[in-house]
Coordinates of N, CA and C in Angstrom, one line a residue:
X99 N 39.8 -40.8 8.0 CA 40.2 -39.4 7.9 C 39.0 -38.5 7.6
X100 N 38.9 -37.4 8.3 CA 37.8 -36.4 8.1 C 38.0 -35.8 6.7
X101 N 36.9 -35.8 6.0 CA 36.9 -35.1 4.6 C 36.5 -33.7 4.8
X102 N 37.2 -32.8 4.0 CA 36.8 -31.3 4.1 C 36.4 -30.9 2.7
X103 N 35.1 -30.5 2.6 CA 34.5 -30.0 1.3 C 34.4 -28.5 1.4
X104 N 34.4 -27.9 0.2 CA 34.1 -26.4 0.1 C 32.7 -26.2 -0.4
X105 N 32.0 -25.4 0.3 CA 30.7 -24.9 -0.1 C 30.8 -23.5 -0.5
X106 N 30.5 -23.2 -1.8 CA 30.6 -21.8 -2.3 C 29.5 -21.0 -1.8
X107 N 29.8 -19.7 -1.4 CA 28.8 -18.8 -1.0 C 29.2 -17.4 -1.4
X108 N 28.2 -16.5 -1.7 CA 28.4 -15.2 -2.1 C 29.3 -15.2 -3.4
X109 N 30.2 -14.2 -3.5 CA 31.1 -14.1 -4.7 C 32.4 -14.9 -4.5
X110 N 32.9 -14.9 -3.3 CA 34.2 -15.5 -3.1 C 34.4 -16.2 -1.7
X111 N 33.3 -16.5 -1.0 CA 33.4 -17.2 0.3 C 33.4 -18.7 0.1
X112 N 34.2 -19.3 1.0 CA 34.1 -20.8 1.1 C 33.6 -21.1 2.5
X113 N 32.5 -21.8 2.6 CA 32.1 -22.4 3.9 C 32.6 -23.8 3.9
X114 N 33.5 -24.1 4.9 CA 34.1 -25.4 4.9 C 33.3 -26.4 5.6
X115 N 33.1 -27.6 5.1 CA 32.3 -28.7 5.7 C 33.3 -29.8 6.1
X116 N 33.2 -30.2 7.3 CA 34.0 -31.4 7.8 C 33.1 -32.5 7.9
X117 N 33.4 -33.6 7.2 CA 32.5 -34.8 7.1 C 33.1 -35.9 7.9
X118 N 32.2 -36.5 8.7 CA 32.6 -37.7 9.5 C 33.1 -38.8 8.6
X119 N 34.2 -39.5 9.1 CA 34.7 -40.6 8.2 C 33.7 -41.7 7.9
X120 N 32.8 -42.0 8.8 CA 31.9 -43.2 8.6 C 30.4 -42.9 8.7
X121 N 30.1 -41.7 9.2 CA 28.7 -41.3 9.4 C 28.3 -40.1 8.6
X122 N 27.0 -39.9 8.3 CA 26.6 -38.8 7.5 C 26.5 -37.5 8.3
X123 N 27.5 -37.2 9.1 CA 27.5 -36.1 10.0 C 28.5 -35.0 9.5
X124 N 28.1 -33.8 9.7 CA 28.9 -32.7 9.2 C 29.0 -31.5 10.2
X125 N 30.1 -30.9 10.3 CA 30.3 -29.6 10.9 C 30.6 -28.6 9.8
X126 N 30.1 -27.4 10.0 CA 30.5 -26.4 9.0 C 31.2 -25.2 9.7
X127 N 32.1 -24.6 9.0 CA 32.9 -23.4 9.5 C 32.4 -22.2 8.8
X128 N 32.0 -21.2 9.6 CA 31.7 -19.8 9.1 C 30.6 -19.8 8.1
X129 N 29.4 -20.3 8.4 CA 28.3 -20.3 7.5 C 27.6 -18.9 7.3
X130 N 28.2 -18.1 6.4 CA 27.6 -16.8 6.2 C 26.3 -16.9 5.5
X131 N 26.0 -18.0 4.8 CA 24.7 -18.1 4.1 C 24.2 -19.5 4.3
X132 N 23.0 -19.7 4.8 CA 22.4 -21.0 5.1 C 22.0 -21.8 3.8
X133 N 21.6 -21.1 2.8 CA 21.0 -21.7 1.6 C 22.0 -22.7 1.0
X134 N 23.2 -22.3 0.6 CA 24.1 -23.3 0.0 C 24.5 -24.4 1.0
X135 N 24.5 -24.2 2.3 CA 24.8 -25.3 3.2 C 23.6 -26.3 3.2
X136 N 22.4 -25.8 3.2 CA 21.2 -26.6 3.2 C 21.2 -27.5 1.9
X137 N 21.5 -26.8 0.8 CA 21.6 -27.6 -0.5 C 22.6 -28.7 -0.4
X138 N 23.8 -28.4 0.1 CA 24.9 -29.3 0.2 C 24.5 -30.5 1.1
X139 N 23.8 -30.2 2.2 CA 23.4 -31.3 3.2 C 22.4 -32.2 2.5
X140 N 21.4 -31.6 1.8 CA 20.4 -32.3 1.2 C 20.9 -33.2 0.0
X141 N 21.8 -32.6 -0.7 CA 22.4 -33.3 -1.9 C 23.1 -34.5 -1.5
X142 N 23.8 -34.5 -0.3 CA 24.6 -35.6 0.1 C 23.9 -36.5 1.2
X143 N 22.7 -36.0 1.6 CA 22.0 -36.7 2.6 C 22.8 -36.7 3.9
X144 N 23.3 -35.6 4.2 CA 24.1 -35.4 5.5 C 23.2 -34.7 6.5
X145 N 23.7 -34.8 7.8 CA 23.0 -34.1 8.9 C 24.0 -33.1 9.5
X146 N 23.6 -31.9 9.8 CA 24.5 -30.9 10.4 C 24.5 -31.2 11.9
X147 N 25.8 -31.4 12.4 CA 25.9 -31.8 13.8 C 26.8 -30.7 14.6
X148 N 27.2 -29.7 13.9 CA 27.9 -28.6 14.6 C 28.3 -27.5 13.7
X149 N 28.6 -26.3 14.3 CA 29.0 -25.1 13.6 C 30.1 -24.5 14.4
X150 N 31.2 -24.1 13.6 CA 32.3 -23.4 14.1 C 32.4 -22.0 13.6
X151 N 32.5 -21.0 14.4 CA 32.6 -19.6 14.0 C 34.0 -19.1 14.3
X152 N 34.6 -18.3 13.4 CA 35.9 -17.7 13.7 C 35.8 -16.3 14.2
X153 N 34.8 -15.5 13.7 CA 34.6 -14.2 14.1 C 33.2 -13.7 13.7
X154 N 32.9 -12.5 14.1 CA 31.5 -12.0 14.1 C 31.0 -11.5 12.7
X155 N 31.9 -11.2 11.7 CA 31.4 -10.6 10.5 C 30.2 -11.3 9.9
X156 N 29.4 -10.5 9.2 CA 28.1 -11.0 8.7 C 28.3 -12.2 7.7
X157 N 29.3 -12.1 6.9 CA 29.5 -13.1 5.9 C 30.1 -14.4 6.4
X158 N 30.2 -14.5 7.7 CA 30.7 -15.7 8.4 C 29.6 -16.2 9.4
X159 N 28.6 -15.4 9.6 CA 27.6 -15.8 10.7 C 26.1 -15.7 10.3
X160 N 25.8 -15.0 9.2 CA 24.4 -14.8 8.9 C 23.6 -16.1 8.7
X161 N 24.2 -17.1 8.3 CA 23.4 -18.4 8.1 C 23.2 -19.2 9.3
X162 N 23.8 -18.8 10.4 CA 23.7 -19.6 11.6 C 22.3 -19.8 12.1
X163 N 21.5 -18.7 12.2 CA 20.2 -18.7 12.7 C 19.3 -19.7 12.0
X164 N 19.3 -19.7 10.6 CA 18.5 -20.6 9.8 C 18.9 -22.0 10.0
X165 N 20.2 -22.2 10.1 CA 20.7 -23.6 10.2 C 20.3 -24.1 11.6
X166 N 20.4 -23.3 12.6 CA 19.9 -23.7 14.0 C 18.4 -24.1 14.0
X167 N 17.7 -23.3 13.2 CA 16.2 -23.6 13.1 C 16.0 -24.9 12.5
X168 N 16.8 -25.3 11.5 CA 16.6 -26.6 10.8 C 17.3 -27.7 11.6
X169 N 18.4 -27.4 12.3 CA 19.1 -28.4 13.1 C 19.3 -27.9 14.5
X170 N 18.3 -27.9 15.3 CA 18.4 -27.3 16.6 C 19.3 -28.0 17.6
X171 N 19.7 -29.2 17.3 CA 20.6 -29.9 18.2 C 22.1 -29.7 17.8
X172 N 22.3 -29.0 16.7 CA 23.7 -28.7 16.3 C 24.3 -27.5 17.2
X173 N 25.3 -27.8 18.0 CA 25.9 -26.7 18.8 C 26.7 -25.7 18.0
X174 N 26.7 -24.5 18.4 CA 27.4 -23.4 17.8 C 28.6 -23.0 18.7
X175 N 29.8 -23.1 18.1 CA 31.0 -22.8 18.9 C 31.6 -21.5 18.3
X176 N 32.2 -20.7 19.1 CA 32.8 -19.4 18.6 C 33.5 -18.7 19.7
X177 N 34.1 -17.5 19.4 CA 34.9 -16.8 20.4 C 34.1 -16.3 21.5
X178 N 34.7 -16.3 22.7 CA 34.0 -15.9 23.9 C 33.8 -14.4 24.0
X179 N 34.6 -13.6 23.3 CA 34.4 -12.1 23.4 C 33.8 -11.6 22.1
X180 N 32.9 -12.3 21.5 CA 32.3 -11.9 20.2 C 31.1 -11.2 20.4
X181 N 30.9 -10.1 19.6 CA 29.6 -9.4 19.5 C 28.5 -10.3 18.9
X182 N 28.8 -11.3 18.2 CA 27.8 -12.2 17.6 C 27.1 -13.0 18.7
X183 N 25.8 -12.9 18.7 CA 25.1 -13.4 19.9 C 24.6 -14.9 19.6
X184 N 24.9 -15.4 18.5 CA 24.4 -16.8 18.2 C 25.3 -17.9 18.7
X185 N 26.4 -17.5 19.4 CA 27.4 -18.5 19.9 C 26.8 -19.1 21.2
X186 N 26.8 -20.5 21.2 CA 26.3 -21.2 22.4 C 27.4 -21.7 23.3
X187 N 28.5 -22.0 22.7 CA 29.6 -22.6 23.5 C 30.9 -21.7 23.1
X188 N 31.3 -20.9 24.1 CA 32.3 -20.0 23.9 C 33.7 -20.6 24.0
X189 N 34.7 -20.1 23.2 CA 36.0 -20.7 23.2 C 37.0 -19.5 23.4
X190 N 38.0 -19.8 24.2 CA 39.1 -18.8 24.4 C 40.4 -19.4 24.0
X191 N 41.4 -18.6 23.9 CA 42.8 -19.0 23.5 C 43.3 -20.1 24.5
X192 N 43.7 -21.2 23.9 CA 44.2 -22.3 24.6 C 43.2 -23.4 24.8
X193 N 41.9 -23.1 24.5 CA 40.9 -24.2 24.6 C 41.1 -25.2 23.5
X194 N 40.4 -26.3 23.6 CA 40.4 -27.3 22.5 C 39.0 -27.8 22.2
X195 N 38.8 -28.3 21.0 CA 37.5 -28.9 20.7 C 37.8 -30.1 19.8
X196 N 37.0 -31.1 20.0 CA 37.1 -32.3 19.2 C 36.0 -32.4 18.1
X197 N 36.4 -32.5 16.9 CA 35.5 -32.7 15.8 C 35.7 -34.0 15.1
X198 N 34.9 -35.0 15.3 CA 35.0 -36.3 14.6 C 36.4 -36.9 14.8
X199 N 37.0 -36.7 16.0 CA 38.3 -37.3 16.3 C 39.5 -36.4 16.0
X200 N 39.2 -35.2 15.3 CA 40.2 -34.2 15.1 C 40.2 -33.3 16.3
X201 N 41.3 -33.2 17.0 CA 41.4 -32.2 18.1 C 42.0 -30.9 17.7
X202 N 41.2 -29.9 17.8 CA 41.6 -28.5 17.4 C 42.0 -27.7 18.6
X203 N 43.2 -27.1 18.5 CA 43.6 -26.1 19.5 C 43.0 -24.8 19.1
X204 N 42.4 -24.1 20.0 CA 41.8 -22.7 19.7 C 42.9 -21.7 20.0
X205 N 43.2 -20.8 19.1 CA 44.2 -19.8 19.3 C 43.5 -18.4 19.0
X206 N 43.7 -17.5 19.8 CA 43.2 -16.1 19.6 C 44.1 -15.5 18.5
X207 N 43.5 -15.0 17.4 CA 44.3 -14.5 16.3 C 43.7 -13.1 15.9
X208 N 43.7 -12.1 16.8 CA 43.1 -10.8 16.6 C 43.9 -10.0 15.6
X209 N 43.2 -9.0 15.0 CA 43.8 -8.1 14.1 C 42.7 -7.7 13.1
X210 N 42.2 -8.7 12.3 CA 41.1 -8.4 11.4 C 39.9 -8.0 12.2
X211 N 39.6 -8.7 13.3 CA 38.6 -8.3 14.3 C 39.3 -8.6 15.7
X212 N 38.7 -8.1 16.7 CA 39.3 -8.4 18.1 C 38.8 -9.7 18.6
X213 N 37.7 -10.3 18.1 CA 37.2 -11.6 18.6 C 37.7 -12.7 17.8
X214 N 38.6 -12.5 16.8 CA 38.9 -13.6 15.9 C 39.7 -14.7 16.5
X215 N 39.3 -16.0 16.3 CA 40.0 -17.2 16.7 C 40.3 -18.0 15.5
X216 N 41.3 -18.9 15.6 CA 41.5 -19.9 14.6 C 41.5 -21.3 15.2
X217 N 41.1 -22.3 14.4 CA 41.0 -23.7 14.9 C 42.2 -24.4 14.3
X218 N 43.1 -24.9 15.1 CA 44.4 -25.4 14.6 C 44.5 -26.9 15.0
X219 N 44.8 -27.7 14.0 CA 45.2 -29.1 14.1 C 46.5 -29.3 13.4
X220 N 47.2 -30.3 13.8 CA 48.5 -30.5 13.1 C 48.4 -30.8 11.6
X221 N 47.2 -31.2 11.2 CA 46.9 -31.5 9.8 C 46.3 -30.3 9.0
X222 N 45.6 -29.5 9.7 CA 44.8 -28.4 9.0 C 44.5 -27.3 10.0
X223 N 44.3 -26.1 9.4 CA 43.9 -24.9 10.2 C 42.8 -24.2 9.5
X224 N 41.8 -23.8 10.3 CA 40.7 -22.9 9.8 C 41.0 -21.5 10.4
X225 N 41.4 -20.6 9.5 CA 41.9 -19.4 10.0 C 41.0 -18.2 9.6
X226 N 39.8 -18.5 9.1 CA 38.9 -17.4 8.8 C 39.4 -16.3 7.9
X227 N 39.5 -15.1 8.4 CA 40.0 -13.9 7.7 C 41.3 -13.4 8.2
X228 N 42.0 -14.2 9.0 CA 43.3 -13.7 9.5 C 44.4 -14.0 8.5
X229 N 44.6 -15.2 8.1 CA 45.6 -15.6 7.1 C 44.9 -16.0 5.9
X230 N 45.3 -15.4 4.7 CA 44.8 -15.8 3.4 C 46.0 -16.4 2.7
X231 N 45.8 -17.1 1.6 CA 46.9 -17.5 0.7 C 47.4 -16.2 0.0
X232 N 48.7 -15.9 0.3 CA 49.3 -14.8 -0.2 C 49.0 -13.5 0.5
X233 N 48.2 -13.5 1.5 CA 47.8 -12.3 2.2 C 47.3 -12.5 3.6
X234 N 46.7 -11.4 4.1 CA 46.1 -11.5 5.4 C 44.8 -10.5 5.4
X235 N 44.0 -10.6 6.5 CA 42.8 -9.8 6.5 C 43.1 -8.3 6.8
X236 N 42.2 -7.5 6.3 CA 42.3 -6.1 6.7 C 42.1 -5.9 8.2
X237 N 42.7 -4.8 8.7 CA 42.7 -4.5 10.1 C 41.5 -3.6 10.4
X238 N 40.3 -4.3 10.6 CA 39.1 -3.5 10.8 C 39.0 -3.1 12.3
X239 N 39.6 -3.9 13.2 CA 39.4 -3.6 14.6 C 40.8 -3.6 15.4
X240 N 41.7 -4.5 15.0 CA 42.9 -4.6 15.7 C 44.0 -3.7 15.1
X241 N 45.2 -3.9 15.7 CA 46.4 -3.1 15.4 C 47.3 -4.0 14.5
X242 N 48.2 -3.3 13.8 CA 49.3 -4.1 13.1 C 50.1 -5.0 14.0
X243 N 50.4 -4.5 15.2 CA 51.1 -5.3 16.1 C 50.4 -6.6 16.5
X244 N 49.1 -6.4 16.7 CA 48.2 -7.6 17.0 C 48.2 -8.6 15.9
X245 N 48.1 -8.1 14.7 CA 48.0 -9.0 13.5 C 49.4 -9.6 13.3
X246 N 50.5 -8.9 13.4 CA 51.8 -9.5 13.3 C 52.0 -10.6 14.3
X247 N 51.5 -10.4 15.5 CA 51.6 -11.4 16.5 C 50.8 -12.6 16.2
X248 N 49.6 -12.4 15.6 CA 48.8 -13.5 15.1 C 49.5 -14.3 14.0
X249 N 50.3 -13.6 13.1 CA 51.0 -14.3 12.1 C 52.0 -15.3 12.7
X250 N 52.5 -15.0 13.9 CA 53.5 -15.8 14.6 C 52.9 -17.2 14.9
X251 N 51.6 -17.2 15.2 CA 50.9 -18.4 15.5 C 51.0 -19.4 14.3
X252 N 50.8 -18.8 13.1 CA 50.9 -19.7 11.9 C 52.3 -20.1 11.6
X253 N 53.2 -19.2 11.9 CA 54.6 -19.5 11.6 C 55.2 -20.7 12.4
X254 N 54.5 -21.0 13.5 CA 55.0 -22.1 14.4 C 54.5 -23.5 13.9
X255 N 53.6 -23.4 12.9 CA 52.9 -24.7 12.5 C 53.8 -25.4 11.5
X256 N 53.5 -26.7 11.3 CA 54.3 -27.6 10.4 C 54.0 -27.1 9.0
X257 N 55.0 -27.2 8.1 CA 54.9 -26.8 6.7 C 53.8 -27.6 6.0
X258 N 53.5 -28.8 6.4 CA 52.5 -29.6 5.8 C 51.1 -29.2 6.2
X259 N 50.9 -28.4 7.2 CA 49.6 -28.0 7.6 C 48.8 -27.3 6.5
X260 N 47.6 -27.8 6.3 CA 46.7 -27.3 5.2 C 46.0 -26.0 5.8
X261 N 46.0 -25.0 4.9 CA 45.4 -23.7 5.3 C 44.1 -23.5 4.6
X262 N 43.0 -23.5 5.5 CA 41.6 -23.3 5.0 C 41.2 -21.9 5.4
X263 N 41.3 -20.9 4.6 CA 40.8 -19.6 4.9 C 39.4 -19.5 4.2
X264 N 38.8 -18.3 4.4 CA 37.4 -18.2 4.0 C 37.1 -17.5 2.7
X265 N 38.1 -17.0 2.0 CA 37.9 -16.2 0.8 C 38.8 -16.6 -0.3
X266 N 38.4 -16.6 -1.5 CA 39.2 -16.8 -2.7 C 39.8 -15.5 -3.1
X267 N 40.8 -15.1 -2.4 CA 41.5 -13.8 -2.6 C 42.9 -14.0 -3.2
X268 N 43.2 -15.2 -3.5 CA 44.6 -15.5 -3.8 C 45.2 -14.8 -5.0
X269 N 44.4 -14.7 -6.0 CA 45.0 -14.0 -7.2 C 45.3 -12.5 -7.0
X270 N 44.4 -11.8 -6.3 CA 44.7 -10.4 -6.0 C 45.8 -10.3 -5.0
X271 N 45.8 -11.2 -4.0 CA 46.9 -11.2 -3.0 C 48.3 -11.4 -3.7
X272 N 48.3 -12.3 -4.7 CA 49.6 -12.6 -5.3 C 50.1 -11.5 -6.2
X273 N 49.1 -10.7 -6.7 CA 49.5 -9.5 -7.5 C 50.3 -8.5 -6.6
X274 N 49.8 -8.4 -5.3 CA 50.4 -7.5 -4.4 C 51.7 -8.2 -3.9
X275 N 51.7 -9.5 -3.6 CA 52.9 -10.2 -3.2 C 54.1 -10.0 -4.2
X276 N 53.7 -10.0 -5.5 CA 54.7 -9.8 -6.6 C 55.3 -8.4 -6.5
X277 N 54.4 -7.5 -6.2 CA 54.9 -6.1 -6.1 C 55.9 -5.9 -4.9
X278 N 55.5 -6.6 -3.8 CA 56.3 -6.4 -2.6 C 57.6 -7.3 -2.7
X279 N 57.6 -8.3 -3.5 CA 58.8 -9.2 -3.6 C 59.1 -9.5 -5.1
X280 N 59.4 -8.4 -5.8 CA 59.5 -8.6 -7.3 C 60.6 -9.5 -7.8
X281 N 61.6 -9.7 -7.0 CA 62.8 -10.5 -7.5 C 62.7 -12.0 -7.0
X282 N 61.6 -12.3 -6.3 CA 61.5 -13.6 -5.7 C 60.9 -14.6 -6.7
X283 N 61.7 -15.6 -7.1 CA 61.3 -16.6 -8.2 C 60.1 -17.4 -7.7
X284 N 60.1 -17.8 -6.4 CA 59.0 -18.6 -5.8 C 57.7 -17.9 -5.9
X285 N 57.7 -16.6 -5.6 CA 56.5 -15.8 -5.7 C 56.0 -15.8 -7.1
X286 N 56.9 -15.6 -8.0 CA 56.4 -15.6 -9.4 C 55.9 -16.9 -9.9
X287 N 56.5 -18.0 -9.5 CA 56.0 -19.3 -9.8 C 54.6 -19.6 -9.3
X288 N 54.4 -19.2 -8.0 CA 53.1 -19.4 -7.4 C 52.1 -18.5 -8.0
X289 N 52.5 -17.2 -8.3 CA 51.5 -16.3 -9.0 C 51.1 -16.9 -10.3
X290 N 52.0 -17.5 -11.1 CA 51.6 -18.1 -12.4 C 50.7 -19.3 -12.2
X291 N 50.9 -20.1 -11.2 CA 50.1 -21.2 -10.9 C 48.7 -20.8 -10.5
X292 N 48.6 -19.8 -9.7 CA 47.3 -19.2 -9.2 C 46.5 -18.7 -10.4
X293 N 47.2 -17.9 -11.2 CA 46.5 -17.3 -12.4 C 46.0 -18.4 -13.3
X294 N 46.7 -19.4 -13.5 CA 46.3 -20.5 -14.4 C 45.1 -21.2 -13.8
X295 N 45.1 -21.4 -12.5 CA 43.9 -22.0 -11.8 C 42.7 -21.2 -11.9
X296 N 42.8 -19.9 -11.7 CA 41.7 -19.0 -11.7 C 41.1 -18.8 -13.2
X297 N 42.0 -18.9 -14.2 CA 41.6 -18.9 -15.5 C 40.6 -20.0 -15.9
X298 N 40.8 -21.1 -15.2 CA 40.0 -22.3 -15.3 C 38.9 -22.3 -14.3
X299 N 38.7 -21.2 -13.5 CA 37.7 -21.1 -12.5 C 37.8 -22.2 -11.4
X300 N 39.1 -22.6 -11.2 CA 39.4 -23.6 -10.1 C 39.8 -22.9 -8.8
X301 N 39.5 -23.5 -7.7 CA 39.9 -22.9 -6.4 C 41.4 -23.0 -6.2
X302 N 41.9 -22.1 -5.4 CA 43.4 -22.1 -5.1 C 43.6 -22.7 -3.7
X303 N 42.6 -23.1 -3.0 CA 42.7 -23.5 -1.6 C 42.4 -25.0 -1.5
X304 N 42.9 -25.7 -0.4 CA 43.7 -25.1 0.6 C 45.2 -24.9 0.1
X305 N 45.8 -23.9 0.8 CA 47.2 -23.8 0.6 C 47.9 -24.6 1.8
X306 N 49.2 -24.4 1.9 CA 49.9 -25.0 3.0 C 50.7 -24.0 3.8
X307 N 51.0 -24.2 5.0 CA 51.8 -23.3 5.8 C 53.2 -23.1 5.1
X308 N 53.7 -24.2 4.7 CA 55.0 -24.1 4.0 C 55.0 -23.2 2.8
X309 N 54.0 -23.4 2.0 CA 53.8 -22.5 0.8 C 53.7 -21.0 1.2
X310 N 52.9 -20.8 2.3 CA 52.7 -19.4 2.7 C 54.0 -18.8 3.3
X311 N 54.8 -19.6 4.0 CA 56.1 -19.1 4.5 C 57.0 -18.7 3.4
X312 N 56.8 -19.3 2.2 CA 57.7 -19.0 1.1 C 57.3 -17.7 0.3
X313 N 56.0 -17.5 0.3 CA 55.5 -16.4 -0.7 C 54.7 -15.3 0.0
X314 N 54.2 -15.5 1.2 CA 53.2 -14.5 1.7 C 54.0 -13.4 2.4
X315 N 53.9 -12.2 1.9 CA 54.7 -11.1 2.4 C 54.3 -10.8 3.9
X316 N 53.1 -11.1 4.3 CA 52.7 -10.8 5.6 C 53.2 -11.7 6.7
X317 N 53.7 -12.9 6.2 CA 54.4 -13.8 7.1 C 55.9 -13.6 7.0
X318 N 56.3 -12.8 6.1 CA 57.7 -12.5 5.8 C 58.2 -11.1 6.1
X319 N 57.4 -10.4 6.9 CA 57.8 -9.0 7.2 C 59.1 -8.9 7.9
X320 N 59.6 -10.0 8.5 CA 60.9 -10.0 9.1 C 62.0 -10.2 8.1
X321 N 61.6 -10.5 6.8 CA 62.6 -10.7 5.8 C 62.6 -9.7 4.7
X322 N 61.6 -8.8 4.8 CA 61.4 -7.8 3.7 C 62.1 -6.4 4.2
X323 N 62.9 -5.9 3.3 CA 63.6 -4.6 3.7 C 62.6 -3.4 3.6
X324 N 62.8 -2.4 4.5 CA 61.9 -1.2 4.4 C 62.0 -0.6 3.1
X325 N 63.2 -0.7 2.4 CA 63.3 -0.1 1.1 C 62.5 -0.8 0.0
X326 N 61.9 -1.9 0.3 CA 61.1 -2.6 -0.7 C 59.7 -2.0 -0.7
X327 N 59.4 -1.2 0.3 CA 58.1 -0.5 0.4 C 58.1 0.9 -0.3
X328 N 57.0 1.3 -0.9 CA 57.0 2.7 -1.4 C 57.2 3.7 -0.3
X329 N 57.8 4.8 -0.6 CA 58.1 5.8 0.5 C 57.0 6.1 1.4
X330 N 55.8 6.2 0.8 CA 54.6 6.6 1.7 C 54.3 5.6 2.7
X331 N 54.7 4.3 2.5 CA 54.4 3.2 3.5 C 55.6 2.7 4.2
X332 N 56.7 3.4 4.0 CA 58.0 2.9 4.7 C 58.0 3.4 6.1
X333 N 58.4 2.5 7.0 CA 58.4 2.9 8.4 C 59.4 4.1 8.6
X334 N 59.0 5.1 9.4 CA 59.8 6.3 9.5 C 60.9 6.1 10.4
X335 N 60.7 5.3 11.5 CA 61.8 5.3 12.5 C 62.2 3.8 12.9
X336 N 61.5 2.8 12.4 CA 61.8 1.5 12.9 C 61.8 0.5 11.7
X337 N 62.8 -0.4 11.8 CA 62.9 -1.5 10.9 C 62.3 -2.8 11.5
X338 N 61.6 -2.7 12.6 CA 61.1 -3.9 13.3 C 60.1 -4.5 12.4
X339 N 60.0 -5.9 12.4 CA 59.0 -6.6 11.6 C 57.6 -6.1 11.7
X340 N 57.2 -5.7 12.9 CA 55.8 -5.2 13.1 C 55.6 -3.9 12.3
X341 N 56.6 -3.1 12.3 CA 56.5 -1.8 11.5 C 56.5 -2.1 10.0
X342 N 57.3 -3.0 9.6 CA 57.3 -3.4 8.2 C 55.9 -4.0 7.8
X343 N 55.4 -4.8 8.7 CA 54.1 -5.4 8.5 C 53.0 -4.3 8.4
X344 N 53.1 -3.3 9.3 CA 52.1 -2.2 9.2 C 52.2 -1.5 7.9
X345 N 53.4 -1.3 7.4 CA 53.6 -0.6 6.1 C 53.1 -1.4 5.0
X346 N 53.3 -2.7 5.0 CA 52.8 -3.6 4.0 C 51.3 -3.6 4.0
X347 N 50.7 -3.7 5.2 CA 49.2 -3.7 5.2 C 48.6 -2.4 4.7
X348 N 49.2 -1.3 5.1 CA 48.7 0.0 4.6 C 48.8 0.1 3.1
X349 N 50.0 -0.4 2.5 CA 50.2 -0.4 1.1 C 49.1 -1.3 0.4
X350 N 48.9 -2.5 1.0 CA 47.9 -3.4 0.4 C 46.5 -2.7 0.4
X351 N 46.2 -2.0 1.4 CA 44.9 -1.4 1.5 C 44.6 -0.4 0.4
X352 N 45.7 0.1 -0.2 CA 45.6 1.1 -1.3 C 46.1 0.6 -2.6
X353 N 46.4 -0.7 -2.7 CA 47.1 -1.3 -3.9 C 46.1 -1.3 -5.0

């Protein structure tokens, strides 16, 4: 079984490392900073054998150049329509990639950015900044409709699928989820669990798709009433899930 380790970067980023079951070989996902990756590799006597990129933002890509300099044979995979120029092997929706025997389906998940992709396996998903535990990414480039469609990609996955996103945003996300779903006992239970973990400076990831289906308002826009939103963010003419999603995202932006 491939092992997944978290490498801490910046204030709240996780660079995920996939470790070969029997060899000292590692792929990393979204290396925004090379230094902690290099330290991790040296500490464990591992060799970098590949890099996966979900989208072009600097905190996901800045470390790529230095890592390539140190490990020139490690290929860099990422979205085909990305403004990030360090990608050597481009991937589009429906492509697949094998990492140490794990076959990942590549799905386009735009919204946060237009080039965003996610790497999906039946056991785990690397979703970058599209899906967070309790939340979703800000819409810097895409539309609410695009992001809501991206949410459908995750809703089709097995409840047991592990969710590896790139930021430790869960506590703040659950504060918003509690406001959006104040009567939901499952939301309150998870909020309490997350608060206890963060008080001990423990990570809240990975989550699971099943957990997110139960508590994440951005996956539950089809179950949340327009009346649950403040008037300023309530859809004016439509109760469609994409309109509810748009209202939730605008509310979260100003929460």
